[in-house]
Short mmCIF file of N, CA and C and ligand atoms in Angstrom, two decimals:
data_model
loop_
_atom_site.label_atom_id
_atom_site.label_comp_id
_atom_site.label_asym_id
_atom_site.label_seq_id
_atom_site.Cartn_x
_atom_site.Cartn_y
_atom_site.Cartn_z
N MET A 1 13.30 -21.79 0.98
CA MET A 1 12.94 -20.38 0.83
C MET A 1 11.65 -20.11 1.58
N PRO A 2 11.58 -19.09 2.46
CA PRO A 2 10.33 -18.82 3.19
C PRO A 2 9.21 -18.39 2.23
N GLN A 3 8.01 -18.83 2.55
CA GLN A 3 6.85 -18.44 1.69
C GLN A 3 6.40 -17.04 2.03
N PRO A 4 6.09 -16.22 1.03
CA PRO A 4 5.50 -14.92 1.32
C PRO A 4 4.12 -15.10 1.95
N ALA A 5 3.79 -14.29 2.97
CA ALA A 5 2.47 -14.42 3.62
C ALA A 5 1.43 -13.61 2.85
N VAL A 6 1.31 -13.95 1.56
CA VAL A 6 0.45 -13.19 0.67
C VAL A 6 -0.42 -14.15 -0.13
N ILE A 7 -1.69 -13.77 -0.27
CA ILE A 7 -2.59 -14.53 -1.16
C ILE A 7 -3.00 -13.61 -2.30
N TYR A 8 -2.76 -14.04 -3.54
CA TYR A 8 -3.22 -13.30 -4.71
C TYR A 8 -4.68 -13.65 -5.00
N VAL A 9 -5.49 -12.63 -5.24
CA VAL A 9 -6.88 -12.85 -5.68
C VAL A 9 -7.02 -12.15 -7.02
N LEU A 10 -7.12 -12.93 -8.09
CA LEU A 10 -7.16 -12.37 -9.44
C LEU A 10 -8.57 -12.54 -10.04
N ASN A 11 -9.01 -11.52 -10.72
CA ASN A 11 -10.36 -11.46 -11.27
C ASN A 11 -10.32 -11.14 -12.75
N GLY A 12 -11.07 -11.92 -13.53
CA GLY A 12 -11.04 -11.78 -14.99
C GLY A 12 -12.03 -10.76 -15.55
N PRO A 13 -12.29 -10.88 -16.85
CA PRO A 13 -13.00 -9.82 -17.58
C PRO A 13 -14.40 -9.55 -17.11
N ASN A 14 -14.72 -8.25 -17.12
CA ASN A 14 -16.07 -7.74 -16.82
C ASN A 14 -16.42 -7.74 -15.32
N LEU A 15 -15.58 -8.33 -14.49
CA LEU A 15 -15.87 -8.34 -13.07
C LEU A 15 -15.76 -6.94 -12.46
N ASN A 16 -15.15 -6.01 -13.15
CA ASN A 16 -15.18 -4.61 -12.71
C ASN A 16 -16.58 -4.03 -12.72
N LEU A 17 -17.51 -4.71 -13.47
CA LEU A 17 -18.89 -4.22 -13.54
C LEU A 17 -19.80 -4.79 -12.46
N LEU A 18 -19.21 -5.60 -11.59
CA LEU A 18 -20.01 -6.28 -10.56
C LEU A 18 -20.81 -5.26 -9.76
N GLY A 19 -22.06 -5.61 -9.48
CA GLY A 19 -22.93 -4.72 -8.69
C GLY A 19 -23.72 -3.75 -9.55
N THR A 20 -23.43 -3.70 -10.85
CA THR A 20 -24.11 -2.75 -11.72
C THR A 20 -25.21 -3.38 -12.55
N ARG A 21 -25.11 -4.73 -12.76
CA ARG A 21 -26.09 -5.42 -13.63
C ARG A 21 -26.26 -6.87 -13.14
N GLU A 22 -27.32 -7.49 -13.59
CA GLU A 22 -27.56 -8.92 -13.30
C GLU A 22 -27.39 -9.31 -11.84
N PRO A 23 -28.00 -8.53 -10.94
CA PRO A 23 -27.83 -8.89 -9.50
C PRO A 23 -28.45 -10.22 -9.12
N ASP A 24 -29.45 -10.66 -9.96
CA ASP A 24 -30.04 -11.97 -9.68
C ASP A 24 -29.03 -13.11 -9.86
N ILE A 25 -28.04 -12.87 -10.75
CA ILE A 25 -27.02 -13.91 -10.97
C ILE A 25 -25.78 -13.65 -10.13
N TYR A 26 -25.34 -12.38 -10.06
CA TYR A 26 -24.02 -12.08 -9.49
C TYR A 26 -24.11 -11.35 -8.15
N GLY A 27 -25.30 -10.98 -7.69
CA GLY A 27 -25.45 -10.32 -6.38
C GLY A 27 -25.31 -8.81 -6.53
N HIS A 28 -25.47 -8.13 -5.38
CA HIS A 28 -25.46 -6.66 -5.35
C HIS A 28 -24.07 -6.11 -5.00
N GLU A 29 -23.18 -6.94 -4.52
CA GLU A 29 -21.86 -6.44 -4.10
C GLU A 29 -21.06 -5.96 -5.27
N THR A 30 -20.26 -4.94 -5.02
CA THR A 30 -19.30 -4.47 -6.01
C THR A 30 -17.98 -5.23 -5.86
N LEU A 31 -17.07 -5.01 -6.79
CA LEU A 31 -15.76 -5.67 -6.67
C LEU A 31 -15.00 -5.14 -5.45
N ALA A 32 -15.21 -3.87 -5.10
CA ALA A 32 -14.59 -3.33 -3.87
C ALA A 32 -15.14 -4.05 -2.64
N ASP A 33 -16.43 -4.37 -2.64
CA ASP A 33 -17.01 -5.12 -1.52
C ASP A 33 -16.35 -6.51 -1.46
N VAL A 34 -16.14 -7.12 -2.63
CA VAL A 34 -15.54 -8.47 -2.66
C VAL A 34 -14.11 -8.41 -2.10
N GLN A 35 -13.39 -7.32 -2.42
CA GLN A 35 -12.02 -7.19 -1.85
C GLN A 35 -12.09 -7.15 -0.33
N THR A 36 -13.06 -6.38 0.19
CA THR A 36 -13.20 -6.29 1.67
C THR A 36 -13.49 -7.68 2.26
N ILE A 37 -14.32 -8.46 1.58
CA ILE A 37 -14.63 -9.82 2.05
C ILE A 37 -13.36 -10.68 2.07
N CYS A 38 -12.56 -10.55 1.00
CA CYS A 38 -11.30 -11.34 0.96
C CYS A 38 -10.35 -10.95 2.06
N GLU A 39 -10.22 -9.63 2.30
CA GLU A 39 -9.31 -9.19 3.34
C GLU A 39 -9.79 -9.68 4.74
N ALA A 40 -11.09 -9.70 4.95
CA ALA A 40 -11.61 -10.16 6.22
C ALA A 40 -11.38 -11.69 6.41
N ALA A 41 -11.34 -12.43 5.33
CA ALA A 41 -11.19 -13.90 5.41
C ALA A 41 -9.72 -14.35 5.46
N ALA A 42 -8.81 -13.43 5.28
CA ALA A 42 -7.40 -13.80 5.02
C ALA A 42 -6.58 -14.02 6.27
N ASP A 43 -7.18 -13.76 7.45
CA ASP A 43 -6.48 -13.96 8.73
C ASP A 43 -5.16 -13.16 8.70
N ASP A 44 -4.03 -13.80 8.93
CA ASP A 44 -2.77 -13.03 8.95
C ASP A 44 -2.07 -12.97 7.60
N PHE A 45 -2.73 -13.39 6.54
CA PHE A 45 -2.16 -13.23 5.19
C PHE A 45 -2.60 -11.88 4.63
N ALA A 46 -1.71 -11.27 3.89
CA ALA A 46 -2.08 -10.06 3.12
C ALA A 46 -2.73 -10.51 1.81
N ILE A 47 -3.62 -9.63 1.32
CA ILE A 47 -4.31 -9.92 0.05
C ILE A 47 -3.80 -8.97 -1.01
N VAL A 48 -3.38 -9.55 -2.16
CA VAL A 48 -3.14 -8.71 -3.37
C VAL A 48 -4.35 -8.97 -4.26
N PHE A 49 -5.14 -7.95 -4.53
CA PHE A 49 -6.43 -8.09 -5.20
C PHE A 49 -6.43 -7.31 -6.50
N ARG A 50 -6.59 -8.00 -7.60
CA ARG A 50 -6.50 -7.35 -8.91
C ARG A 50 -7.61 -7.85 -9.87
N GLN A 51 -7.96 -6.98 -10.83
CA GLN A 51 -8.89 -7.37 -11.90
C GLN A 51 -8.36 -6.86 -13.23
N SER A 52 -8.54 -7.67 -14.28
CA SER A 52 -8.15 -7.23 -15.61
C SER A 52 -9.14 -7.77 -16.65
N ASN A 53 -9.32 -6.98 -17.71
CA ASN A 53 -10.10 -7.45 -18.85
C ASN A 53 -9.18 -8.07 -19.93
N HIS A 54 -7.90 -8.17 -19.63
CA HIS A 54 -6.91 -8.57 -20.65
C HIS A 54 -6.26 -9.90 -20.28
N GLU A 55 -6.38 -10.87 -21.18
CA GLU A 55 -5.90 -12.22 -20.91
C GLU A 55 -4.38 -12.24 -20.58
N GLY A 56 -3.62 -11.49 -21.38
CA GLY A 56 -2.14 -11.50 -21.18
C GLY A 56 -1.76 -10.91 -19.83
N GLU A 57 -2.48 -9.88 -19.41
CA GLU A 57 -2.18 -9.28 -18.10
C GLU A 57 -2.46 -10.29 -16.98
N LEU A 58 -3.56 -11.04 -17.15
CA LEU A 58 -3.87 -12.07 -16.16
C LEU A 58 -2.81 -13.18 -16.14
N VAL A 59 -2.31 -13.53 -17.33
CA VAL A 59 -1.24 -14.53 -17.40
C VAL A 59 0.01 -14.01 -16.69
N ASP A 60 0.36 -12.72 -16.92
CA ASP A 60 1.52 -12.13 -16.21
C ASP A 60 1.35 -12.19 -14.72
N TRP A 61 0.17 -11.91 -14.26
CA TRP A 61 -0.07 -11.90 -12.78
C TRP A 61 -0.04 -13.34 -12.20
N ILE A 62 -0.54 -14.29 -12.96
CA ILE A 62 -0.47 -15.66 -12.49
C ILE A 62 1.00 -16.07 -12.37
N GLN A 63 1.80 -15.72 -13.37
CA GLN A 63 3.22 -16.02 -13.34
C GLN A 63 3.89 -15.33 -12.13
N GLU A 64 3.50 -14.10 -11.87
CA GLU A 64 4.05 -13.33 -10.76
C GLU A 64 3.77 -14.06 -9.42
N ALA A 65 2.60 -14.69 -9.32
CA ALA A 65 2.21 -15.40 -8.11
C ALA A 65 3.16 -16.56 -7.76
N ARG A 66 3.87 -17.07 -8.79
CA ARG A 66 4.80 -18.18 -8.55
C ARG A 66 5.76 -17.85 -7.42
N THR A 67 6.27 -16.62 -7.43
CA THR A 67 7.28 -16.25 -6.46
C THR A 67 6.78 -15.31 -5.37
N GLU A 68 5.63 -14.66 -5.61
CA GLU A 68 5.17 -13.60 -4.70
C GLU A 68 4.02 -14.02 -3.80
N ALA A 69 3.46 -15.20 -4.02
CA ALA A 69 2.25 -15.60 -3.25
C ALA A 69 2.42 -16.95 -2.62
N ALA A 70 1.69 -17.17 -1.53
CA ALA A 70 1.62 -18.48 -0.90
C ALA A 70 0.46 -19.29 -1.45
N ALA A 71 -0.49 -18.61 -2.07
CA ALA A 71 -1.64 -19.27 -2.71
C ALA A 71 -2.32 -18.30 -3.66
N LEU A 72 -3.11 -18.88 -4.56
CA LEU A 72 -3.79 -18.04 -5.56
C LEU A 72 -5.29 -18.38 -5.53
N VAL A 73 -6.12 -17.35 -5.43
CA VAL A 73 -7.55 -17.50 -5.67
C VAL A 73 -7.84 -16.81 -6.99
N ILE A 74 -8.53 -17.50 -7.88
CA ILE A 74 -8.74 -16.90 -9.21
C ILE A 74 -10.18 -17.11 -9.67
N ASN A 75 -10.82 -15.99 -10.03
CA ASN A 75 -12.07 -16.04 -10.77
C ASN A 75 -11.70 -15.66 -12.21
N PRO A 76 -11.52 -16.62 -13.08
CA PRO A 76 -11.11 -16.31 -14.44
C PRO A 76 -12.22 -15.72 -15.27
N ALA A 77 -13.44 -15.67 -14.71
CA ALA A 77 -14.63 -15.19 -15.43
C ALA A 77 -14.72 -15.93 -16.77
N ALA A 78 -15.08 -15.26 -17.85
CA ALA A 78 -15.31 -15.97 -19.12
C ALA A 78 -14.04 -16.64 -19.68
N TYR A 79 -12.84 -16.12 -19.29
CA TYR A 79 -11.63 -16.74 -19.77
C TYR A 79 -11.47 -18.19 -19.26
N GLY A 80 -12.13 -18.48 -18.16
CA GLY A 80 -12.09 -19.89 -17.68
C GLY A 80 -12.62 -20.83 -18.74
N HIS A 81 -13.56 -20.37 -19.51
CA HIS A 81 -14.20 -21.24 -20.50
C HIS A 81 -13.42 -21.29 -21.82
N THR A 82 -12.40 -20.44 -21.94
CA THR A 82 -11.75 -20.32 -23.28
C THR A 82 -10.21 -20.37 -23.23
N SER A 83 -9.59 -20.13 -22.08
CA SER A 83 -8.16 -19.75 -22.12
C SER A 83 -7.21 -20.92 -21.78
N VAL A 84 -6.59 -21.46 -22.84
CA VAL A 84 -5.50 -22.42 -22.61
C VAL A 84 -4.27 -21.72 -22.07
N ALA A 85 -4.10 -20.44 -22.43
CA ALA A 85 -2.94 -19.68 -21.91
C ALA A 85 -3.00 -19.56 -20.38
N MET A 86 -4.18 -19.31 -19.87
CA MET A 86 -4.30 -19.23 -18.40
C MET A 86 -4.12 -20.61 -17.76
N LEU A 87 -4.64 -21.64 -18.41
CA LEU A 87 -4.39 -23.00 -17.90
C LEU A 87 -2.92 -23.26 -17.82
N ASP A 88 -2.16 -22.97 -18.87
CA ASP A 88 -0.74 -23.25 -18.88
C ASP A 88 -0.03 -22.48 -17.75
N ALA A 89 -0.43 -21.22 -17.55
CA ALA A 89 0.19 -20.41 -16.48
C ALA A 89 -0.13 -21.02 -15.11
N VAL A 90 -1.36 -21.44 -14.90
CA VAL A 90 -1.71 -22.05 -13.59
C VAL A 90 -0.97 -23.35 -13.39
N LYS A 91 -0.78 -24.13 -14.49
CA LYS A 91 -0.08 -25.39 -14.36
C LYS A 91 1.39 -25.22 -13.95
N ALA A 92 1.93 -24.02 -14.24
CA ALA A 92 3.32 -23.76 -13.88
C ALA A 92 3.51 -23.38 -12.44
N LEU A 93 2.40 -23.26 -11.69
CA LEU A 93 2.48 -22.87 -10.26
C LEU A 93 2.68 -24.13 -9.38
N SER A 94 3.41 -23.94 -8.30
CA SER A 94 3.47 -25.02 -7.31
C SER A 94 2.72 -24.64 -6.03
N ILE A 95 2.16 -23.46 -5.96
CA ILE A 95 1.35 -23.04 -4.81
C ILE A 95 -0.09 -23.52 -5.00
N PRO A 96 -0.86 -23.62 -3.89
CA PRO A 96 -2.29 -23.98 -4.03
C PRO A 96 -3.06 -22.93 -4.83
N VAL A 97 -4.02 -23.45 -5.63
CA VAL A 97 -4.85 -22.57 -6.48
C VAL A 97 -6.32 -22.93 -6.21
N VAL A 98 -7.12 -21.93 -5.85
CA VAL A 98 -8.56 -22.13 -5.64
C VAL A 98 -9.30 -21.35 -6.71
N GLU A 99 -10.03 -22.07 -7.56
CA GLU A 99 -10.85 -21.41 -8.57
C GLU A 99 -12.18 -21.00 -7.93
N CYS A 100 -12.62 -19.83 -8.25
CA CYS A 100 -13.78 -19.25 -7.55
C CYS A 100 -14.72 -18.59 -8.56
N HIS A 101 -16.00 -18.91 -8.45
CA HIS A 101 -17.02 -18.25 -9.27
C HIS A 101 -18.18 -17.81 -8.41
N LEU A 102 -18.74 -16.67 -8.74
CA LEU A 102 -19.90 -16.17 -8.00
C LEU A 102 -21.11 -17.07 -8.23
N SER A 103 -21.36 -17.39 -9.48
CA SER A 103 -22.56 -18.15 -9.82
C SER A 103 -22.26 -19.65 -9.88
N ASN A 104 -23.34 -20.46 -9.80
CA ASN A 104 -23.21 -21.90 -9.95
C ASN A 104 -23.16 -22.23 -11.43
N LEU A 105 -21.93 -22.46 -11.92
CA LEU A 105 -21.74 -22.65 -13.38
C LEU A 105 -22.62 -23.81 -13.90
N PHE A 106 -22.86 -24.79 -13.07
CA PHE A 106 -23.50 -26.01 -13.52
C PHE A 106 -25.03 -25.87 -13.56
N ALA A 107 -25.52 -24.74 -13.04
CA ALA A 107 -26.95 -24.44 -13.13
C ALA A 107 -27.20 -23.47 -14.26
N ARG A 108 -26.19 -23.20 -15.10
CA ARG A 108 -26.32 -22.22 -16.15
C ARG A 108 -26.12 -22.85 -17.52
N GLU A 109 -25.85 -22.04 -18.56
CA GLU A 109 -25.73 -22.56 -19.91
C GLU A 109 -24.61 -23.60 -19.99
N ALA A 110 -24.74 -24.56 -20.92
CA ALA A 110 -23.76 -25.66 -21.03
C ALA A 110 -22.35 -25.13 -21.27
N PHE A 111 -22.20 -24.01 -22.00
CA PHE A 111 -20.81 -23.56 -22.29
C PHE A 111 -20.10 -23.09 -21.03
N ARG A 112 -20.84 -22.86 -19.93
CA ARG A 112 -20.20 -22.47 -18.68
C ARG A 112 -19.83 -23.67 -17.81
N HIS A 113 -20.21 -24.88 -18.24
CA HIS A 113 -19.95 -26.05 -17.42
C HIS A 113 -18.51 -26.49 -17.47
N HIS A 114 -17.80 -26.05 -18.53
CA HIS A 114 -16.39 -26.44 -18.63
C HIS A 114 -15.48 -25.27 -18.32
N SER A 115 -14.51 -25.48 -17.47
CA SER A 115 -13.46 -24.49 -17.21
C SER A 115 -12.12 -25.15 -17.48
N PHE A 116 -11.29 -24.48 -18.27
CA PHE A 116 -9.91 -24.98 -18.50
C PHE A 116 -9.08 -24.98 -17.24
N ILE A 117 -9.43 -24.11 -16.26
CA ILE A 117 -8.61 -23.96 -15.07
C ILE A 117 -8.81 -25.08 -14.07
N THR A 118 -10.05 -25.63 -14.00
CA THR A 118 -10.37 -26.55 -12.88
C THR A 118 -9.43 -27.75 -12.76
N PRO A 119 -8.98 -28.41 -13.85
CA PRO A 119 -8.11 -29.57 -13.67
C PRO A 119 -6.75 -29.20 -13.05
N ALA A 120 -6.36 -27.93 -13.16
CA ALA A 120 -5.07 -27.52 -12.61
C ALA A 120 -5.19 -26.88 -11.25
N ALA A 121 -6.44 -26.73 -10.77
CA ALA A 121 -6.66 -26.08 -9.46
C ALA A 121 -6.71 -27.13 -8.33
N SER A 122 -6.47 -26.66 -7.13
CA SER A 122 -6.62 -27.55 -5.96
C SER A 122 -8.11 -27.85 -5.75
N GLY A 123 -8.96 -26.87 -6.04
CA GLY A 123 -10.40 -27.06 -5.88
C GLY A 123 -11.16 -25.90 -6.49
N LEU A 124 -12.49 -26.08 -6.51
CA LEU A 124 -13.39 -25.12 -7.17
C LEU A 124 -14.50 -24.74 -6.19
N ILE A 125 -14.77 -23.45 -6.06
CA ILE A 125 -15.91 -22.99 -5.27
C ILE A 125 -16.78 -22.11 -6.14
N ALA A 126 -18.06 -22.42 -6.23
CA ALA A 126 -18.94 -21.68 -7.14
C ALA A 126 -20.35 -21.67 -6.59
N GLY A 127 -21.06 -20.56 -6.78
CA GLY A 127 -22.46 -20.58 -6.54
C GLY A 127 -22.91 -19.85 -5.28
N PHE A 128 -22.00 -19.24 -4.53
CA PHE A 128 -22.34 -18.60 -3.28
C PHE A 128 -22.29 -17.09 -3.36
N GLY A 129 -22.33 -16.56 -4.57
CA GLY A 129 -22.23 -15.09 -4.76
C GLY A 129 -20.89 -14.63 -4.18
N ALA A 130 -20.90 -13.43 -3.57
CA ALA A 130 -19.64 -12.89 -3.01
C ALA A 130 -19.12 -13.84 -1.92
N GLY A 131 -19.99 -14.62 -1.33
CA GLY A 131 -19.56 -15.61 -0.32
C GLY A 131 -18.61 -16.66 -0.88
N SER A 132 -18.66 -16.87 -2.19
CA SER A 132 -17.66 -17.80 -2.81
C SER A 132 -16.25 -17.35 -2.52
N TYR A 133 -16.01 -16.04 -2.53
CA TYR A 133 -14.66 -15.52 -2.28
C TYR A 133 -14.27 -15.73 -0.83
N ASP A 134 -15.22 -15.54 0.09
CA ASP A 134 -14.92 -15.80 1.52
C ASP A 134 -14.46 -17.25 1.68
N LEU A 135 -15.24 -18.18 1.09
CA LEU A 135 -14.88 -19.62 1.19
C LEU A 135 -13.57 -19.91 0.50
N ALA A 136 -13.35 -19.28 -0.67
CA ALA A 136 -12.13 -19.55 -1.46
C ALA A 136 -10.88 -19.07 -0.73
N VAL A 137 -10.98 -17.87 -0.13
CA VAL A 137 -9.79 -17.35 0.60
C VAL A 137 -9.52 -18.21 1.82
N ARG A 138 -10.59 -18.61 2.55
CA ARG A 138 -10.39 -19.51 3.70
C ARG A 138 -9.72 -20.80 3.28
N ALA A 139 -10.17 -21.36 2.16
CA ALA A 139 -9.54 -22.61 1.66
C ALA A 139 -8.06 -22.33 1.31
N ALA A 140 -7.80 -21.20 0.69
CA ALA A 140 -6.42 -20.89 0.27
C ALA A 140 -5.53 -20.72 1.51
N VAL A 141 -6.03 -20.10 2.55
CA VAL A 141 -5.25 -19.93 3.82
C VAL A 141 -4.91 -21.30 4.37
N LYS A 142 -5.92 -22.17 4.41
CA LYS A 142 -5.71 -23.53 4.95
C LYS A 142 -4.66 -24.30 4.13
N LEU A 143 -4.83 -24.26 2.82
CA LEU A 143 -3.89 -24.98 1.96
C LEU A 143 -2.50 -24.40 2.04
N ALA A 144 -2.39 -23.08 2.12
CA ALA A 144 -1.07 -22.43 2.22
C ALA A 144 -0.37 -22.83 3.52
N ARG A 145 -1.14 -22.87 4.59
CA ARG A 145 -0.57 -23.27 5.92
C ARG A 145 -0.12 -24.73 5.87
N GLU A 146 -0.95 -25.58 5.30
CA GLU A 146 -0.60 -27.01 5.22
C GLU A 146 0.67 -27.23 4.40
N ARG A 147 0.76 -26.44 3.32
CA ARG A 147 1.95 -26.55 2.47
C ARG A 147 3.19 -26.04 3.20
N ARG A 148 3.00 -24.97 3.98
CA ARG A 148 4.13 -24.40 4.75
C ARG A 148 4.65 -25.47 5.73
N VAL A 149 3.73 -26.16 6.41
CA VAL A 149 4.13 -27.20 7.38
C VAL A 149 4.89 -28.31 6.63
N ALA A 150 4.33 -28.75 5.48
CA ALA A 150 4.98 -29.83 4.72
C ALA A 150 6.34 -29.40 4.24
N THR A 151 6.48 -28.15 3.80
CA THR A 151 7.78 -27.64 3.31
C THR A 151 8.76 -27.53 4.42
N ASP A 152 8.30 -27.03 5.59
CA ASP A 152 9.21 -26.90 6.74
C ASP A 152 9.77 -28.24 7.16
N ARG A 153 8.90 -29.29 7.09
CA ARG A 153 9.35 -30.64 7.44
C ARG A 153 10.37 -31.18 6.48
N SER A 154 10.33 -30.72 5.24
CA SER A 154 11.18 -31.33 4.21
C SER A 154 12.56 -30.71 4.19
N VAL A 155 12.80 -29.65 5.01
CA VAL A 155 14.15 -29.05 5.00
C VAL A 155 14.98 -29.50 6.18
O1 CA2 B 201 -19.91 -16.69 -11.80
C1 CA2 B 201 -18.81 -16.20 -12.03
O2 CA2 B 201 -18.09 -15.69 -11.18
C2 CA2 B 201 -18.36 -16.05 -13.51
O3 CA2 B 201 -16.95 -16.30 -13.51
C3 CA2 B 201 -18.69 -14.66 -13.97
C4 CA2 B 201 -18.39 -14.42 -15.44
C5 CA2 B 201 -19.00 -15.51 -16.31
O4 CA2 B 201 -18.58 -15.34 -17.65
C6 CA2 B 201 -18.60 -16.91 -15.84
O5 CA2 B 201 -19.26 -17.87 -16.63
C7 CA2 B 201 -19.02 -17.11 -14.41
C8 CA2 B 201 -18.96 -13.08 -15.86
C9 CA2 B 201 -18.37 -11.91 -15.14
C10 CA2 B 201 -19.11 -10.66 -15.56
O6 CA2 B 201 -19.73 -10.12 -14.40
C11 CA2 B 201 -20.61 -9.11 -14.56
C12 CA2 B 201 -21.23 -8.72 -13.41
C13 CA2 B 201 -22.18 -7.71 -13.45
C14 CA2 B 201 -22.42 -7.04 -14.64
C15 CA2 B 201 -21.77 -7.43 -15.79
C16 CA2 B 201 -20.85 -8.46 -15.74
#
């Protein structure tokens, strides 16, 4: 089955507030600015860019990515530290998954050092502000292309 030339970028709770508070931690960019960064990094892939404050909606979108996306970039925000449901949804994917955080989780409070998503992801990018998304989308494009080559060879 041909892969859709689409990368899903999913954003968890409170990221709709980006650019309004805590610029020392999260930067001055808004979520709309982050979307523009993702689109610029995606080369010939289309970006589906979404944010939700609701765990179940995020789980639905992760499931949707199984058939609609060639790769997933996800900033689970605080749900990364709490959500087994999101872990289970990510584990059900066979596409590459890049976990992305604006801040360096490991330079912050201990409760942010653990993410349920990381063991199920292809890799983790954190600490570069909005630039984390640029790097994450570039990694997702590379992984999606490599997977496409591998899949093409296997048919
Ligand atoms: O660094 C990240 O990207 C985080 O995923 C952001 C989450 C935080 O809970 C994670 O530990 C790390 C918080 C997102 C909330 O972002 C806001 C930004 C500006 C104003 C209010 C919230």
